[in-house]
Amino acid sequence: MRPNEKKTMIFGCGNVIMGDDGFGPAVVDRLHEQYILPAEVEAIDVGTCVREYLFDYLLTEEGRPERIIVLDAVDFPGRAPGEVFEIVPTEIPAKKIHDFSLHQFPTVNLLQELAEHTGISVTILVAQIKFIPEEIAPGLTPAMTEAVAKTCQKLSQILSLQAK
C-alpha cells in the first residue's frame, strides 16, 4: 500500500457472500452512493483483508491517517439484531481477532497497536448480526439493512458528510 494524504480512512470489513457478515462493505457502498465524501476521507471495502492495511500503517511513518474507522458485523450475546454500537479493540470477539492479527504476532491486536503507538484515533463501529449462513448466501437481513442506514447517518454526523 502506498502512503496517502487521507486524514480519515473508513474500512468496511466483511464477506458479502455470507449474509450479515457483509455489513461493513454495504456501509461503504452506501456511503459512496448517497454521500459526498470530503477529499480527506476515503472509504474502502476491504473484505476480509483489513489486517494488511493496518499493518502497513503500523510500519510506515508517511501517509498515516489521523483517524481510522472500522465497520464490522459482530455476534454479541444480549444485543438486538441490527443494533449499532461502538467497541474498543479489546472487545473484538475471539472469532474475529484473526481478522486483525498477524500470525507472527498472535497476541498483538493491530488496532490497539495503532492507537497506542502511532497516535491514530481508532473507532470501531459494529452491528449485531441476525444470521450468518453456513453456506454462501449473499444479502443482508432486514435488521442489518437498517443498521447500514443507521451507521451511515452516524458517520455523516461524525464526519459532517453531505448527502448527494
mmCIF file of C-alpha atoms in Angstrom:
data_model
loop_
_atom_site.group_PDB
_atom_site.id
_atom_site.type_symbol
_atom_site.label_atom_id
_atom_site.label_comp_id
_atom_site.label_asym_id
_atom_site.label_seq_id
_atom_site.Cartn_x
_atom_site.Cartn_y
_atom_site.Cartn_z
ATOM 1 C CA MET A 1 0.000 0.000 0.000
ATOM 2 C CA ARG A 2 1.289 3.430 -0.882
ATOM 3 C CA PRO A 3 1.091 6.263 1.637
ATOM 4 C CA ASN A 4 -1.778 8.634 1.001
ATOM 5 C CA GLU A 5 -2.914 12.052 2.107
ATOM 6 C CA LYS A 6 -6.257 10.990 3.571
ATOM 7 C CA LYS A 7 -6.873 12.122 7.145
ATOM 8 C CA THR A 8 -9.669 9.612 7.738
ATOM 9 C CA MET A 9 -9.794 6.043 6.465
ATOM 10 C CA ILE A 10 -13.017 4.059 6.728
ATOM 11 C CA PHE A 11 -12.593 0.301 6.361
ATOM 12 C CA GLY A 12 -15.694 -1.788 5.671
ATOM 13 C CA CYS A 13 -14.870 -5.322 6.828
ATOM 14 C CA GLY A 14 -16.813 -8.427 5.959
ATOM 15 C CA ASN A 15 -17.649 -11.117 3.481
ATOM 16 C CA VAL A 16 -20.502 -10.019 1.195
ATOM 17 C CA ILE A 17 -21.394 -13.573 0.223
ATOM 18 C CA MET A 18 -22.027 -14.619 3.838
ATOM 19 C CA GLY A 19 -25.239 -12.834 4.773
ATOM 20 C CA ASP A 20 -25.000 -10.285 7.579
ATOM 21 C CA ASP A 21 -21.209 -10.519 7.563
ATOM 22 C CA GLY A 22 -21.374 -8.171 4.550
ATOM 23 C CA PHE A 23 -22.350 -5.236 6.789
ATOM 24 C CA GLY A 24 -19.056 -3.297 6.525
ATOM 25 C CA PRO A 25 -18.853 -3.407 2.722
ATOM 26 C CA ALA A 26 -22.566 -2.493 2.495
ATOM 27 C CA VAL A 27 -21.942 0.645 4.581
ATOM 28 C CA VAL A 28 -19.036 1.639 2.322
ATOM 29 C CA ASP A 29 -21.194 1.094 -0.773
ATOM 30 C CA ARG A 30 -23.996 3.245 0.635
ATOM 31 C CA LEU A 31 -21.554 5.991 1.642
ATOM 32 C CA HIS A 32 -20.295 6.165 -1.940
ATOM 33 C CA GLU A 33 -23.820 6.066 -3.379
ATOM 34 C CA GLN A 34 -25.556 8.551 -1.097
ATOM 35 C CA TYR A 35 -22.929 10.881 0.368
ATOM 36 C CA ILE A 36 -20.263 13.258 -0.829
ATOM 37 C CA LEU A 37 -17.056 12.232 0.917
ATOM 38 C CA PRO A 38 -14.688 15.112 1.643
ATOM 39 C CA ALA A 39 -11.310 14.952 -0.110
ATOM 40 C CA GLU A 40 -9.608 13.981 3.154
ATOM 41 C CA VAL A 41 -11.879 10.952 3.726
ATOM 42 C CA GLU A 42 -11.591 7.601 1.978
ATOM 43 C CA ALA A 43 -13.967 4.665 2.430
ATOM 44 C CA ILE A 44 -12.759 1.245 1.267
ATOM 45 C CA ASP A 45 -14.418 -2.166 1.130
ATOM 46 C CA VAL A 46 -11.548 -4.272 2.499
ATOM 47 C CA GLY A 47 -13.497 -7.525 2.557
ATOM 48 C CA THR A 48 -11.666 -9.880 4.886
ATOM 49 C CA CYS A 49 -8.221 -8.317 4.367
ATOM 50 C CA VAL A 50 -8.143 -5.336 6.747
ATOM 51 C CA ARG A 51 -5.005 -6.521 8.546
ATOM 52 C CA GLU A 52 -2.795 -5.808 5.536
ATOM 53 C CA TYR A 53 -3.892 -2.153 5.549
ATOM 54 C CA LEU A 54 -3.467 -1.850 9.309
ATOM 55 C CA PHE A 55 -0.040 -3.465 9.288
ATOM 56 C CA ASP A 56 1.108 -1.038 6.588
ATOM 57 C CA TYR A 57 0.027 1.905 8.745
ATOM 58 C CA LEU A 58 1.798 0.452 11.762
ATOM 59 C CA LEU A 59 5.074 0.167 9.834
ATOM 60 C CA THR A 60 5.045 3.378 7.826
ATOM 61 C CA GLU A 61 5.658 6.864 9.125
ATOM 62 C CA GLU A 62 4.499 8.664 5.977
ATOM 63 C CA GLY A 63 0.924 8.914 4.846
ATOM 64 C CA ARG A 64 -0.680 7.770 8.071
ATOM 65 C CA PRO A 65 -4.252 8.901 8.561
ATOM 66 C CA GLU A 66 -5.252 10.768 11.703
ATOM 67 C CA ARG A 67 -8.303 8.550 12.134
ATOM 68 C CA ILE A 68 -9.295 5.013 11.226
ATOM 69 C CA ILE A 69 -12.907 3.894 11.407
ATOM 70 C CA VAL A 70 -13.527 0.156 11.165
ATOM 71 C CA LEU A 71 -17.001 -1.131 10.306
ATOM 72 C CA ASP A 72 -17.786 -4.764 11.012
ATOM 73 C CA ALA A 73 -20.519 -7.228 11.934
ATOM 74 C CA VAL A 74 -20.370 -8.977 15.308
ATOM 75 C CA ASP A 75 -22.282 -11.556 17.300
ATOM 76 C CA PHE A 76 -22.515 -10.380 20.908
ATOM 77 C CA PRO A 77 -24.836 -12.066 23.403
ATOM 78 C CA GLY A 78 -27.627 -9.814 24.632
ATOM 79 C CA ARG A 79 -27.583 -7.463 21.647
ATOM 80 C CA ALA A 80 -30.533 -7.000 19.306
ATOM 81 C CA PRO A 81 -30.098 -7.809 15.602
ATOM 82 C CA GLY A 82 -29.196 -4.641 13.720
ATOM 83 C CA GLU A 83 -28.069 -2.791 16.853
ATOM 84 C CA VAL A 84 -25.189 -0.445 16.039
ATOM 85 C CA PHE A 85 -22.629 0.299 18.737
ATOM 86 C CA GLU A 86 -19.005 1.194 19.276
ATOM 87 C CA ILE A 87 -16.446 -1.172 20.759
ATOM 88 C CA VAL A 88 -12.787 -0.885 21.709
ATOM 89 C CA PRO A 89 -10.170 -3.274 20.294
ATOM 90 C CA THR A 90 -10.141 -5.414 23.440
ATOM 91 C CA GLU A 91 -13.854 -6.147 22.916
ATOM 92 C CA ILE A 92 -13.399 -7.690 19.458
ATOM 93 C CA PRO A 93 -14.896 -11.194 19.690
ATOM 94 C CA ALA A 94 -12.391 -14.051 19.729
ATOM 95 C CA LYS A 95 -13.643 -15.439 16.414
ATOM 96 C CA LYS A 96 -12.982 -12.026 14.795
ATOM 97 C CA ILE A 97 -9.500 -11.456 16.242
ATOM 98 C CA HIS A 98 -7.833 -13.359 13.380
ATOM 99 C CA ASP A 99 -9.108 -10.628 11.021
ATOM 100 C CA PHE A 100 -6.997 -8.056 12.854
ATOM 101 C CA SER A 101 -3.926 -10.023 13.972
ATOM 102 C CA LEU A 102 -0.923 -11.483 12.227
ATOM 103 C CA HIS A 103 0.446 -14.985 12.645
ATOM 104 C CA GLN A 104 3.822 -13.544 13.616
ATOM 105 C CA PHE A 105 2.236 -11.616 16.465
ATOM 106 C CA PRO A 106 -0.748 -13.682 17.602
ATOM 107 C CA THR A 107 -1.324 -11.693 20.791
ATOM 108 C CA VAL A 108 -0.943 -8.278 19.197
ATOM 109 C CA ASN A 109 -4.107 -6.506 18.219
ATOM 110 C CA LEU A 110 -3.180 -4.200 15.366
ATOM 111 C CA LEU A 111 -5.890 -1.696 16.143
ATOM 112 C CA GLN A 112 -4.670 -1.382 19.721
ATOM 113 C CA GLU A 113 -1.090 -1.056 18.498
ATOM 114 C CA LEU A 114 -2.071 1.689 16.058
ATOM 115 C CA ALA A 115 -3.893 3.647 18.732
ATOM 116 C CA GLU A 116 -1.134 3.269 21.330
ATOM 117 C CA HIS A 117 1.988 3.646 19.194
ATOM 118 C CA THR A 118 1.106 5.875 16.255
ATOM 119 C CA GLY A 119 -1.382 8.381 17.638
ATOM 120 C CA ILE A 120 -4.020 7.342 15.105
ATOM 121 C CA SER A 121 -7.530 7.657 16.518
ATOM 122 C CA VAL A 122 -9.288 4.294 16.121
ATOM 123 C CA THR A 123 -13.070 3.931 16.125
ATOM 124 C CA ILE A 124 -14.762 0.562 15.695
ATOM 125 C CA LEU A 125 -18.437 0.694 14.755
ATOM 126 C CA VAL A 126 -20.158 -2.664 14.731
ATOM 127 C CA ALA A 127 -23.616 -4.034 14.112
ATOM 128 C CA GLN A 128 -25.142 -7.081 15.737
ATOM 129 C CA ILE A 129 -25.867 -9.817 13.222
ATOM 130 C CA LYS A 130 -29.134 -11.654 12.990
ATOM 131 C CA PHE A 131 -27.833 -14.524 10.896
ATOM 132 C CA ILE A 132 -24.647 -15.755 9.243
ATOM 133 C CA PRO A 133 -25.337 -18.674 6.880
ATOM 134 C CA GLU A 134 -23.348 -21.889 6.908
ATOM 135 C CA GLU A 135 -23.041 -21.745 3.109
ATOM 136 C CA ILE A 136 -22.778 -18.954 0.566
ATOM 137 C CA ALA A 137 -25.853 -16.733 0.788
ATOM 138 C CA PRO A 138 -25.323 -13.091 -0.162
ATOM 139 C CA GLY A 139 -27.577 -10.372 1.188
ATOM 140 C CA LEU A 140 -28.266 -8.721 4.498
ATOM 141 C CA THR A 141 -31.240 -9.405 6.732
ATOM 142 C CA PRO A 142 -33.731 -6.511 7.104
ATOM 143 C CA ALA A 143 -32.326 -5.744 10.572
ATOM 144 C CA MET A 144 -28.814 -5.416 9.167
ATOM 145 C CA THR A 145 -30.020 -3.332 6.213
ATOM 146 C CA GLU A 146 -31.434 -0.881 8.781
ATOM 147 C CA ALA A 147 -28.089 -0.984 10.605
ATOM 148 C CA VAL A 148 -26.356 0.100 7.384
ATOM 149 C CA ALA A 149 -28.594 3.184 7.193
ATOM 150 C CA LYS A 150 -28.079 3.979 10.905
ATOM 151 C CA THR A 151 -24.323 3.648 10.549
ATOM 152 C CA CYS A 152 -24.222 5.936 7.529
ATOM 153 C CA GLN A 153 -26.202 8.537 9.469
ATOM 154 C CA LYS A 154 -23.809 8.217 12.404
ATOM 155 C CA LEU A 155 -20.784 8.571 10.108
ATOM 156 C CA SER A 156 -22.454 11.543 8.453
ATOM 157 C CA GLN A 157 -22.665 13.245 11.841
ATOM 158 C CA ILE A 158 -19.118 12.299 12.896
ATOM 159 C CA LEU A 159 -17.553 13.409 9.593
ATOM 160 C CA SER A 160 -20.034 16.149 8.577
ATOM 161 C CA LEU A 161 -20.891 14.377 5.318
ATOM 162 C CA GLN A 162 -23.308 15.873 2.839
ATOM 163 C CA ALA A 163 -25.969 13.763 1.171
ATOM 164 C CA LYS A 164 -25.897 13.618 -2.634
#
